[in-house]
Coordinates of C-alpha atoms and ligand atoms in Angstrom, one line a residue:
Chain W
X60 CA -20.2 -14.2 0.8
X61 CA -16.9 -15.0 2.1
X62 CA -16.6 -17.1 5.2
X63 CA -13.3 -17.8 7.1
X64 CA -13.0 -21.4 7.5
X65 CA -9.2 -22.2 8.8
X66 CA -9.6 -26.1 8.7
X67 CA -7.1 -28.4 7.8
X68 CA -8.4 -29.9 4.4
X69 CA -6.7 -32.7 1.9
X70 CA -5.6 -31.4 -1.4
X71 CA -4.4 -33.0 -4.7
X72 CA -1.9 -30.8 -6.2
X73 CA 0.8 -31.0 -8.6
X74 CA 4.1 -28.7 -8.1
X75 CA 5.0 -28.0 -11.6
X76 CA 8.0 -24.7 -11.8
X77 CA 6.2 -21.8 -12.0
X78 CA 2.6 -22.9 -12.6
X79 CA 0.6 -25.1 -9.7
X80 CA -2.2 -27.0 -10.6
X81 CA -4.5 -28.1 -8.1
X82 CA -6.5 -31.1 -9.3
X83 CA -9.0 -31.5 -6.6
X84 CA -10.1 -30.9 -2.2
X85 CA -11.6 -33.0 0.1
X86 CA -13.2 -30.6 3.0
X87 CA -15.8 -31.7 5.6
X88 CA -16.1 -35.3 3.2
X89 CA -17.1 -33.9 0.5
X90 CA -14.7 -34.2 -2.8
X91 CA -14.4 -30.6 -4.7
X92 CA -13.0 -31.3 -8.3
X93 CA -11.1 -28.3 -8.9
X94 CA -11.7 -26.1 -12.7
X95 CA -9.4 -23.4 -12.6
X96 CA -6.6 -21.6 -10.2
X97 CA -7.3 -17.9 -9.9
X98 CA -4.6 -17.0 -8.2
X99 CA -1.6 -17.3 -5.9
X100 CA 0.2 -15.5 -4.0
X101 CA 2.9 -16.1 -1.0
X102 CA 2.7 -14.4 2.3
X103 CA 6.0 -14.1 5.6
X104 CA 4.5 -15.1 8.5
X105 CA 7.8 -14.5 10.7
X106 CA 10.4 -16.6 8.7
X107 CA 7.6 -19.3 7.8
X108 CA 6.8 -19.1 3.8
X109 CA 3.1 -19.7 3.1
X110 CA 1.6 -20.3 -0.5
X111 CA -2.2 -19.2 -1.0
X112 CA -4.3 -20.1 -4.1
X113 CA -7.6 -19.0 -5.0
X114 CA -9.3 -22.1 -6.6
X115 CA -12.7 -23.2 -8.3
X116 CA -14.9 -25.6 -9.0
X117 CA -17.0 -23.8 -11.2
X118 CA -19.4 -23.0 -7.8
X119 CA -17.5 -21.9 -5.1
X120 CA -14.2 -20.0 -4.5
X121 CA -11.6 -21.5 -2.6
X122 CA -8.5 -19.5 -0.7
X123 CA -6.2 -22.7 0.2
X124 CA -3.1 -22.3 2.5
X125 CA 0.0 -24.6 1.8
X126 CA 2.7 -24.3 4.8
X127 CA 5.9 -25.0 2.9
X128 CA 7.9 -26.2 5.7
X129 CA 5.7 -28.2 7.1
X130 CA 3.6 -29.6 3.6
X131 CA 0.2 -29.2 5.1
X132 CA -2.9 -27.4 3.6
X133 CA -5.7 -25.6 5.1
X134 CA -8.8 -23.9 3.8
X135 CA -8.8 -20.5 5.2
X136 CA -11.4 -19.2 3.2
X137 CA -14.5 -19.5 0.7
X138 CA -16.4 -17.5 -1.2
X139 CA -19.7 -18.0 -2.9
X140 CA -22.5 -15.5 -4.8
X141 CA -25.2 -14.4 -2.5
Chain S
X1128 CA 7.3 7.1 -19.3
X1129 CA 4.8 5.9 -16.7
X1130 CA 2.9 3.2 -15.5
X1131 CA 0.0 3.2 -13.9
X1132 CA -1.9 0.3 -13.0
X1133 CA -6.1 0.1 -13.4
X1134 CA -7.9 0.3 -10.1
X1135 CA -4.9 -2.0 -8.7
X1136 CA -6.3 -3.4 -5.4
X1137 CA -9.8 -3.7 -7.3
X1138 CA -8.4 -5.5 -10.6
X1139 CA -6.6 -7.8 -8.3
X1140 CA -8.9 -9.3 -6.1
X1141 CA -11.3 -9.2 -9.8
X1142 CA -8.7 -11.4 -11.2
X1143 CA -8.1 -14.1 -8.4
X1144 CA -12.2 -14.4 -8.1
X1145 CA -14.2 -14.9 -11.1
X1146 CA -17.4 -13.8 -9.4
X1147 CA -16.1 -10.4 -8.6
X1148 CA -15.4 -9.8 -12.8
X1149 CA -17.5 -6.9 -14.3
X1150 CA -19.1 -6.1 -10.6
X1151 CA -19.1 -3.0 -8.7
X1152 CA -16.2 -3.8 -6.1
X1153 CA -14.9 -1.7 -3.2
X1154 CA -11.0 -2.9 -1.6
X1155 CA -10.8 -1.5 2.4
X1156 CA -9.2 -2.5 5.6
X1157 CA -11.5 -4.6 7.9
X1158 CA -14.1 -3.4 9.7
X1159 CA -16.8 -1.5 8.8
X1160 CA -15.5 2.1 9.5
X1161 CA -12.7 1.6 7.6
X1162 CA -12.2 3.5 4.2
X1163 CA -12.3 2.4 0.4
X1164 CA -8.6 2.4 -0.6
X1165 CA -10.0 0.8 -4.0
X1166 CA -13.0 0.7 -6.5
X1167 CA -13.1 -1.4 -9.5
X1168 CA -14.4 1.1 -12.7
X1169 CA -17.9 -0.2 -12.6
X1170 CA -18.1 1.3 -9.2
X1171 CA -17.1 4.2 -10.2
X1172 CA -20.0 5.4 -12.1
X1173 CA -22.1 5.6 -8.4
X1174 CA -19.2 8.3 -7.4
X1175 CA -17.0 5.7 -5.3
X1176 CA -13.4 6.6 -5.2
X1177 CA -10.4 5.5 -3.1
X1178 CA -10.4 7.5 0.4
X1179 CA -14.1 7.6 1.0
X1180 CA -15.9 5.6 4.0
X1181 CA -17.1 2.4 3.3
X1182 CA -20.2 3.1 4.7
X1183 CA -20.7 6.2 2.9
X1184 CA -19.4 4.1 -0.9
X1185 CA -22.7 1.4 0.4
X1186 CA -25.2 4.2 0.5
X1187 CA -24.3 5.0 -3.1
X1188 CA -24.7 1.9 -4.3
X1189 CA -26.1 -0.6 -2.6
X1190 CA -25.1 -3.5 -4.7
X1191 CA -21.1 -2.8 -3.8
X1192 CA -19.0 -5.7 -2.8
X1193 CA -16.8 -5.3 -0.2
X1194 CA -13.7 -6.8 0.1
X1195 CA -11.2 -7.1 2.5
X1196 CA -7.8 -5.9 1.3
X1197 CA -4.9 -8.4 1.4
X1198 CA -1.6 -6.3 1.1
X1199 CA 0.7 -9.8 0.7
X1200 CA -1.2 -10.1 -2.8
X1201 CA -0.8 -6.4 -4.0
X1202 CA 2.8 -6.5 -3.1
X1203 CA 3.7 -9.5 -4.8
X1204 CA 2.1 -8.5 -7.9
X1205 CA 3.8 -4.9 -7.5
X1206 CA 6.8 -7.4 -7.6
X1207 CA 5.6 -9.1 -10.8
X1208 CA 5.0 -6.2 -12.5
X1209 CA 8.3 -4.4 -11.9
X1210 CA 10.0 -7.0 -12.7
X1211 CA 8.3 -7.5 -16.5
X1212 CA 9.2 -3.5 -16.4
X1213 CA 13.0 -3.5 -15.4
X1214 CA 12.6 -5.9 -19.1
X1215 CA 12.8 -2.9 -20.5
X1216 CA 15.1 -0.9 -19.0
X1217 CA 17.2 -0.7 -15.6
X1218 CA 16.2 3.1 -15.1
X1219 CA 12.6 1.8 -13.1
X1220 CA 11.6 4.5 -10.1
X1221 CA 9.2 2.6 -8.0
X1222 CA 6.8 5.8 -7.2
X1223 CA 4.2 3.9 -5.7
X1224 CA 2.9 0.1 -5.4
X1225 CA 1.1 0.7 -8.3
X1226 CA 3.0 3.4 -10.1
X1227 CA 6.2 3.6 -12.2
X1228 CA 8.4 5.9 -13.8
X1229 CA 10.6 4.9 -16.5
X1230 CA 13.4 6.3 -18.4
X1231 CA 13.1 4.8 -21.7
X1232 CA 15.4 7.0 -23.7
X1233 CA 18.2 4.6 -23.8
X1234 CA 16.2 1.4 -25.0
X1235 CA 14.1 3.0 -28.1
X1236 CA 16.4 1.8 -30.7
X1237 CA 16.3 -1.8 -29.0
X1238 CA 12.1 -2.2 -29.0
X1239 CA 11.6 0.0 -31.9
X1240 CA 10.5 3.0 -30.5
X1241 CA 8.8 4.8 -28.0
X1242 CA 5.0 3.8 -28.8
X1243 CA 6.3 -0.1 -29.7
X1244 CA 8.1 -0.2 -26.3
X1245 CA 5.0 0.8 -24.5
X1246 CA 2.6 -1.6 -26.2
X1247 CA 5.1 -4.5 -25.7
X1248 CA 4.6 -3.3 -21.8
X1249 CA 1.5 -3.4 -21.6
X1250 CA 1.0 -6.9 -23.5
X1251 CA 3.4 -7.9 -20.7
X1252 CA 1.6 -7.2 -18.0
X1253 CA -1.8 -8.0 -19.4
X1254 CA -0.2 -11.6 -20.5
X1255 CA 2.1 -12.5 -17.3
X1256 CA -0.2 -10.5 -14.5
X1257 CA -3.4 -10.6 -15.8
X1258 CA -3.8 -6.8 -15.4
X1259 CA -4.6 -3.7 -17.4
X1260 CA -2.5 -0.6 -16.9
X1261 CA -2.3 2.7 -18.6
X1262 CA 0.8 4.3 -19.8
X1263 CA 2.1 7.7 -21.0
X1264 CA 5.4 8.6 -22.5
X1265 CA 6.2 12.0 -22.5
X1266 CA 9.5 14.4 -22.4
X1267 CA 9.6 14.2 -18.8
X1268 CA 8.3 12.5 -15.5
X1269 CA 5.3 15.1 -14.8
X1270 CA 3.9 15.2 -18.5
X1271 CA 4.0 10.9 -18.4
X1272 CA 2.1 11.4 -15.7
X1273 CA -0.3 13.3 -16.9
X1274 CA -0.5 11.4 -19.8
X1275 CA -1.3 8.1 -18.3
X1276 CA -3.7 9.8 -16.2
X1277 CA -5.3 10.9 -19.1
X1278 CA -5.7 7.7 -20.8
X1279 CA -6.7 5.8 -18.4
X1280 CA -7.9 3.1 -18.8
X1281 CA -6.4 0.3 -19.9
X1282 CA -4.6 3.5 -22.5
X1283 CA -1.6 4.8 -23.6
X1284 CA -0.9 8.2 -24.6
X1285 CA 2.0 9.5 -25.8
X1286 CA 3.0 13.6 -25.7
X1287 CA 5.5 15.0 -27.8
X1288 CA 6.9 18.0 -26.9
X1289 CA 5.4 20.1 -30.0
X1290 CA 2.0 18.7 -28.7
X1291 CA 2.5 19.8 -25.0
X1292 CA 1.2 23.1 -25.6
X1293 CA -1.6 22.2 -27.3
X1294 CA -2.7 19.8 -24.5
X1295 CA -2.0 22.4 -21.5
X1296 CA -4.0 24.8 -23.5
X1297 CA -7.2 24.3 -21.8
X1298 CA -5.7 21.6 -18.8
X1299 CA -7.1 22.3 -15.4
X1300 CA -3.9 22.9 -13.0
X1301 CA -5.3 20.2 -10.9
X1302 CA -5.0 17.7 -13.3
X1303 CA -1.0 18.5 -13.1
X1304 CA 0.5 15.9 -10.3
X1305 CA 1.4 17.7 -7.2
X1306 CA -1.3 20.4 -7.7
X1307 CA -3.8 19.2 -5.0
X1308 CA -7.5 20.6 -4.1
X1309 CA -6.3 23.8 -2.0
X1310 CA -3.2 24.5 -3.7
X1311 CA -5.8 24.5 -6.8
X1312 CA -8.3 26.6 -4.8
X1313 CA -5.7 29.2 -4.0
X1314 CA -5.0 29.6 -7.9
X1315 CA -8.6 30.0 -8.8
X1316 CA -8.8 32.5 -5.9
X1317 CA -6.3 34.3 -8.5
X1318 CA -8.0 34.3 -11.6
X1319 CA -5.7 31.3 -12.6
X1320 CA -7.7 28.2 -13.7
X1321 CA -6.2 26.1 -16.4
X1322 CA -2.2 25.9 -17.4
X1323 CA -1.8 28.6 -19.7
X1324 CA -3.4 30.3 -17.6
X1325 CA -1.2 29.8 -15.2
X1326 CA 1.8 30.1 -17.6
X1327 CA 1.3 33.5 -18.4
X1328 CA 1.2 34.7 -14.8
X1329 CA 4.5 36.7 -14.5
X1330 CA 6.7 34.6 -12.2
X1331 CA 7.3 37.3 -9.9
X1332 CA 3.7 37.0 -8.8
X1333 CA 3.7 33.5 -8.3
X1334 CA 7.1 33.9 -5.9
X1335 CA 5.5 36.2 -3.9
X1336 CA 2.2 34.1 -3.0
X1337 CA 3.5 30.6 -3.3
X1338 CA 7.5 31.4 -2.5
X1339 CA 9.8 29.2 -3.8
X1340 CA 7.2 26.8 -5.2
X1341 CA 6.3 29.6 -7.3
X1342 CA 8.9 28.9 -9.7
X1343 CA 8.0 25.5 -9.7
X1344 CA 4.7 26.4 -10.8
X1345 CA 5.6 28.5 -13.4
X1346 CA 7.7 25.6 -15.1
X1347 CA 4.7 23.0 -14.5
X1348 CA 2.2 25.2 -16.2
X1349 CA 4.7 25.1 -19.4
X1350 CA 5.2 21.8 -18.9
X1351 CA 8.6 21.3 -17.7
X1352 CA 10.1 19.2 -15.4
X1353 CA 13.7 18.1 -14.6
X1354 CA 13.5 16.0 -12.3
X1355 CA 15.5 12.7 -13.1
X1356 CA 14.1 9.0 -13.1
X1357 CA 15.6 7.6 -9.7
X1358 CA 16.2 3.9 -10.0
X1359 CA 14.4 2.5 -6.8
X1360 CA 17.6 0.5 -5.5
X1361 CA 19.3 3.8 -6.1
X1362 CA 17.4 6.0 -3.6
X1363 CA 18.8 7.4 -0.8
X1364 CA 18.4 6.3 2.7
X1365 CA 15.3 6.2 4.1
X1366 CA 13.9 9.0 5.8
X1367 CA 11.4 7.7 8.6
X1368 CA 9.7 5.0 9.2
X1369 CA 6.0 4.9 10.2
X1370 CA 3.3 3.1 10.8
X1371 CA -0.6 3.9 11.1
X1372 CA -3.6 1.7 12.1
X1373 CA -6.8 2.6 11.3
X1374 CA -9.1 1.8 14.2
X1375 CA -12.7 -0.4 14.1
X1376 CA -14.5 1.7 15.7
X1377 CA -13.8 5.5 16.4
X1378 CA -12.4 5.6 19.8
X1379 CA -13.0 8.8 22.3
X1380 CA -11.0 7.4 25.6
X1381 CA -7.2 8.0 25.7
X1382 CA -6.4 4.7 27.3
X1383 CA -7.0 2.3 24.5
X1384 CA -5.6 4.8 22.3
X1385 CA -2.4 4.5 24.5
X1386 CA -2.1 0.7 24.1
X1387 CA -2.8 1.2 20.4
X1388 CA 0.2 3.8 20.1
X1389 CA 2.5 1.4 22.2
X1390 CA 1.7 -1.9 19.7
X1391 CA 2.5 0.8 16.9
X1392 CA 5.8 2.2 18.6
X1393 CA 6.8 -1.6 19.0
X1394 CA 6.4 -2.5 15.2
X1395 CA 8.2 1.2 14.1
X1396 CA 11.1 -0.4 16.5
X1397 CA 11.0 -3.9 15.0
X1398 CA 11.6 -2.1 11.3
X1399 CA 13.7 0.8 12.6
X1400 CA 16.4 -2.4 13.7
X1401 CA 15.8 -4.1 11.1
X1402 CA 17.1 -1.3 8.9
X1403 CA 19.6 -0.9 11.3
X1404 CA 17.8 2.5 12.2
X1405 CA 17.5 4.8 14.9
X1406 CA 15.5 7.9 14.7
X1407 CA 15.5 11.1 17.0
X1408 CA 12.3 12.4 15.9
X1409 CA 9.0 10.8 17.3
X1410 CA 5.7 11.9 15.7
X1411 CA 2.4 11.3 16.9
X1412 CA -0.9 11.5 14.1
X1413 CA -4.2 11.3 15.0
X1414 CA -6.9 11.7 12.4
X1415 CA -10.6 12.2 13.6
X1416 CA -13.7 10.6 12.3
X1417 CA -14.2 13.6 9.9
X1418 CA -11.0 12.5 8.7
X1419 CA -9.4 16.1 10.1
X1420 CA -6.0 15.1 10.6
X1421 CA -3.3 16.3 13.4
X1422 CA 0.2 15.6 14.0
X1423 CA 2.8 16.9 16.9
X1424 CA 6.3 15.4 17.4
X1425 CA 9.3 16.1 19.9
X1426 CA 12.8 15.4 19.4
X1427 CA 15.1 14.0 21.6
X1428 CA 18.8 14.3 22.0
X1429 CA 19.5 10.6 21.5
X1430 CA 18.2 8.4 18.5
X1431 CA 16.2 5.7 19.4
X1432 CA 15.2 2.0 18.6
X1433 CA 13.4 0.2 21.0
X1434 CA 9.5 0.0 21.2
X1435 CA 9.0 1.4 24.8
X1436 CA 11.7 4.3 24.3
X1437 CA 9.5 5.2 21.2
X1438 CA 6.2 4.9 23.3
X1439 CA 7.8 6.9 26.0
X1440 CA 7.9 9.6 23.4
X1441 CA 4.9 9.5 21.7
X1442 CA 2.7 9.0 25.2
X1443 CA 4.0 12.4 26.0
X1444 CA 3.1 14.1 22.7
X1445 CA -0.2 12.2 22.8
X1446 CA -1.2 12.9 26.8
X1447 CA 0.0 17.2 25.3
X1448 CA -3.0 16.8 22.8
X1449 CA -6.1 18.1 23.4
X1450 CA -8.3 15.8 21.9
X1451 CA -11.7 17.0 19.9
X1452 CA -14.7 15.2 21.0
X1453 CA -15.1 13.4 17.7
X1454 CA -13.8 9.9 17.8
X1455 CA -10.7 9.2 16.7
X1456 CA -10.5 6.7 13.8
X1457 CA -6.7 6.4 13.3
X1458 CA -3.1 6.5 14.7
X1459 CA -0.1 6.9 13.6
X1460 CA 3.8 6.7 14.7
X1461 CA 6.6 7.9 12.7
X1462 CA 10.4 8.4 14.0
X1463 CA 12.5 10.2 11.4
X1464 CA 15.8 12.2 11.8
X1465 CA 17.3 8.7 10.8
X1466 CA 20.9 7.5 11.3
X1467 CA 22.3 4.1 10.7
X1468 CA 23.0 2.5 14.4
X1469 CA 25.7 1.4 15.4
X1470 CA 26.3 -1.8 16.3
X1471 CA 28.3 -1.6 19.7
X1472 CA 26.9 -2.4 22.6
X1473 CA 25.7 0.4 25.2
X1474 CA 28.1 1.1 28.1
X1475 CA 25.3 0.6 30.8
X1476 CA 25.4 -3.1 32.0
X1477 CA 21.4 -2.2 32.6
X1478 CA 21.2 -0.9 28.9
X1479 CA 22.9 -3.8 27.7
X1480 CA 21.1 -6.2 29.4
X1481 CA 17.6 -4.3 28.0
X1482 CA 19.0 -4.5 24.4
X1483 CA 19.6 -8.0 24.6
X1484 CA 16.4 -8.7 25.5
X1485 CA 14.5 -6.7 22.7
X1486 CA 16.9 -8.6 20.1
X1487 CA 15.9 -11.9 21.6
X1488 CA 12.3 -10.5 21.2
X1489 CA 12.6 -9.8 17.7
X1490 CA 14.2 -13.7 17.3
X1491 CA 11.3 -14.8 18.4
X1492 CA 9.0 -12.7 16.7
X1493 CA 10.7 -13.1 13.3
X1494 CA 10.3 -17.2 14.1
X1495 CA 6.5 -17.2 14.9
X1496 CA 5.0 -13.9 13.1
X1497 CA 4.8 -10.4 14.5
X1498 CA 2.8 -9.9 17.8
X1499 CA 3.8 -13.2 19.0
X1500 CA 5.4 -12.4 22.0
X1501 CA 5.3 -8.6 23.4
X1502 CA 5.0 -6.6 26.5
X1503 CA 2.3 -7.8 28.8
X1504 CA -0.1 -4.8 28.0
X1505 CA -0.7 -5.8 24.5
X1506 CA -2.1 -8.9 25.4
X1507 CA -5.6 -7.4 26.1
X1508 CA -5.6 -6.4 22.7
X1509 CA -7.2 -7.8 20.2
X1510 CA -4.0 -9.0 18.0
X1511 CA -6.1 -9.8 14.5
X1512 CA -6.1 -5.7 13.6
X1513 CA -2.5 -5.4 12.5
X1514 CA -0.8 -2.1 11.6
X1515 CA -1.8 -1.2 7.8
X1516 CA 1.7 0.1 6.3
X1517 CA 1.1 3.9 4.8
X1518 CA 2.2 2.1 1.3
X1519 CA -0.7 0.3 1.4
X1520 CA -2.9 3.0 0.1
X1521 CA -2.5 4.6 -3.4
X1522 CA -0.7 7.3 -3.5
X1523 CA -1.8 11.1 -4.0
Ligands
LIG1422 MG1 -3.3 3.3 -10.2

């Protein structure tokens, strides 16, 4: 099920050219260690540049928001079976 | 050649979510009146297919996931994917988001051939975007097309043009592009059910019931086509700009329908300036819960390119129409009869004033996001729905 979670969360990430890899998330104090990114994409929002990534840890999907002006993430959504 | 890619939406929201792999998915706009604009292939099998209501795709299989579309993912991978194809060659016609044609003639020698080229495509796209697409080479645009079609999926077929007959033999004339459901139904009504049927239908006859596209017919049916491969940056101006929403629930009083219209004429506007547009042409579409589909327009004397100008306009169509009992589920505005505006200033101190304050509005609105700051009546309005672009849906 996908719930819409818009929190601000803490993210390890490393910004390597074309390829990001996201190592792990801390969200409601609870560490995530992070397996695999599915996907990213970038989205306008007026003339601010979001990046989103689909990341898991094996158990949960994650749809994280990285404001590139301002270098702040935020969960916006998860996804889980069932 | 062309390119089609596999239940696009579907395959990408299968690819950025491992749980959605190998599962019956369904792509739509939010809500739950809204329609499927994608199913991955296992939901095919249960009859699902882009266009249908959501609720309608649940009741034939139960187990369908539904999941909200996200059009900044499709169109960056439509990105990704035309790029890995202008690779090839320059000549790339951007038909659709997920569609390409592609005039390969030129870069044979270079990848070693026709079938070569295409395989090296399709490695691409499957290596750097993670997707499946089918492909068909053929003489022309039309006959590509049909051969991707037919190979579907995750295929590649290629016609030559001694095969061509062969193939069109026993092809239904709907399976030709641009041969839709009634155009198909009015050839059956003739006695005319597959191409060579069709083909051997003295043109003459054809002219008189179809007119002009008579002729047109006549060529499909043999399998000709001379229409060129248009490089996308290549195309001409363009002709209108539009912009539908498709509404939560069906809605039968004219009021909301009004405010809906306005937050669509303000977001035509936006784009129309941004363009450096101005249409003279307003259109108003309203499509009916049983999906029956109307559409008046007026034209003025002067183009126009400001939001309430445009909803002037289309309120007046729209308050003409006599509107069926049936809920309305979507609305649409258009302006076409573009020209390029020009930049100076209008005469009016009033109208200059007016102007100045819609391109401050826009400034703003480019800084924070659309539907930041509007007119006053759009702030009852709920501002999450936002307008779904028309090439957001796959293309006929
Ligand atoms: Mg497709």
């Amino acid at each position: 099920m996908v719930e819409v979670i818009e929190e601000p969360v803490r993210v390890a990430a490393v910004f390597n050219g074309r390829h990001t890899e996201i190592r792990w998330l801390q969200w409601r104090g609870r560490d995530y260690r992070i397996r695999q990114v599915t996907d990213h994409w970038r989205a306008r929002e007026g003339r601010a540049l979001f990046h989103y990534f689909a990341v898991t840890d094996g158990a949960m999907l994650f749809e994280l928001r990285f404001h590139a002006e301002q270098l702040a993430w935020e969960l916006t959504r998860t996804y889980c079976e069932g | 050649m062309h390119v089609d890619m596999d239940a696009f939406f579907a395959s990408v929201e299968q690819r950025g979510n491992p749980w959605l792999r190998g599962r019956p998915i369904a792509v739509s706009g939010s809500g739950w009146r809204s329609v499927v604009t994608s199913a991955s292939y296992q939901a095919r099998p249960f009859g699902i297919s882009a266009g249908m209501p959501v609720a309608q795709a649940m009741r034939l299989c139960p187990a369908l996931i539904r999941v909200e579309g996200n059009s900044d993912k499709y169109v960056e991978t439509s990105e990704q994917v035309i790029a890995l194809l202008r690779e090839v060659t320059p000549l790339v016609e951007v038909a659709s988001i997920d569609e390409c044609y592609l005039d390969i003639t030129g870069s044979l020698r270079l990848f070693g051939g026709a079938e070569a080229l295409a395989r090296r495509v399709k490695a691409r796209i499957r290596e750097e975007v993670g997707l499946a697409c089918s492909v068909g080479v053929a003489p022309n645009k039309l006959m590509a097309k049909l051969a991707s079609g037919l190979s579907k999926p995750d295929g590649l077929l290629r016609l030559t043009a001694e095969e061509l007959p062969a193939w069109l033999e026993h092809l239904p004339v709907t399976e030709l592009c641009g041969i839709g459901p009634r155009l198909g139904a009015a050839l059956t009504a003739m006695g005319v059910r597959t191409c060579a049927e069709l083909s051997r239908v003295p043109v003459a006859a054809l002219t008189a019931r179809f007119g002009i596209v008579g002729r047109h017919l006549h060529e499909m049916a043999r399998g000709v086509d001379s229409t060129p491969v248009v490089p996308t940056e290549e195309r001409p101006d363009a002709k209108s700009v539009g912009h539908t929403l498709t509404l939560d629930q069906d809605l039968h009083d004219r009021e909301p329908m009004r405010r809906h219209l306005f937050r669509l004429a303000e977001e035509v506007a936006r784009r129309l300036r941004k363009g450096r547009y101005a249409g003279r042409t307003v259109t108003v579409m309203v499509r009916y819960a049983d999906f029956v589909t109307w559409s008046r327009q007026t034209t003025l004397e002067a183009p126009l390119d400001e939001g309430l100008a445009i909803y002037d306009a289309a309120r007046r169509v729209f308050d003409g129409l006599r509107l069926r009992p049936l809920g309305v589920r979507l609305l649409g505005v258009t302006v076409s009869h573009l020209v390029h505006a020009r930049d100076q200033l209008p005469l009016l101190p009033s109208l200059q004033r007016r102007r100045a304050s819609v391109q401050a509005m826009d400034a703003v609105n480019d800084r924070y996001g659309e539907f930041t700051l509007t007119r006053a009546t759009l702030l009852q309005m709920e501002t999450r729905t936002r307008p779904i672009s028309p090439s957001w849906r796959p293309l006929a």
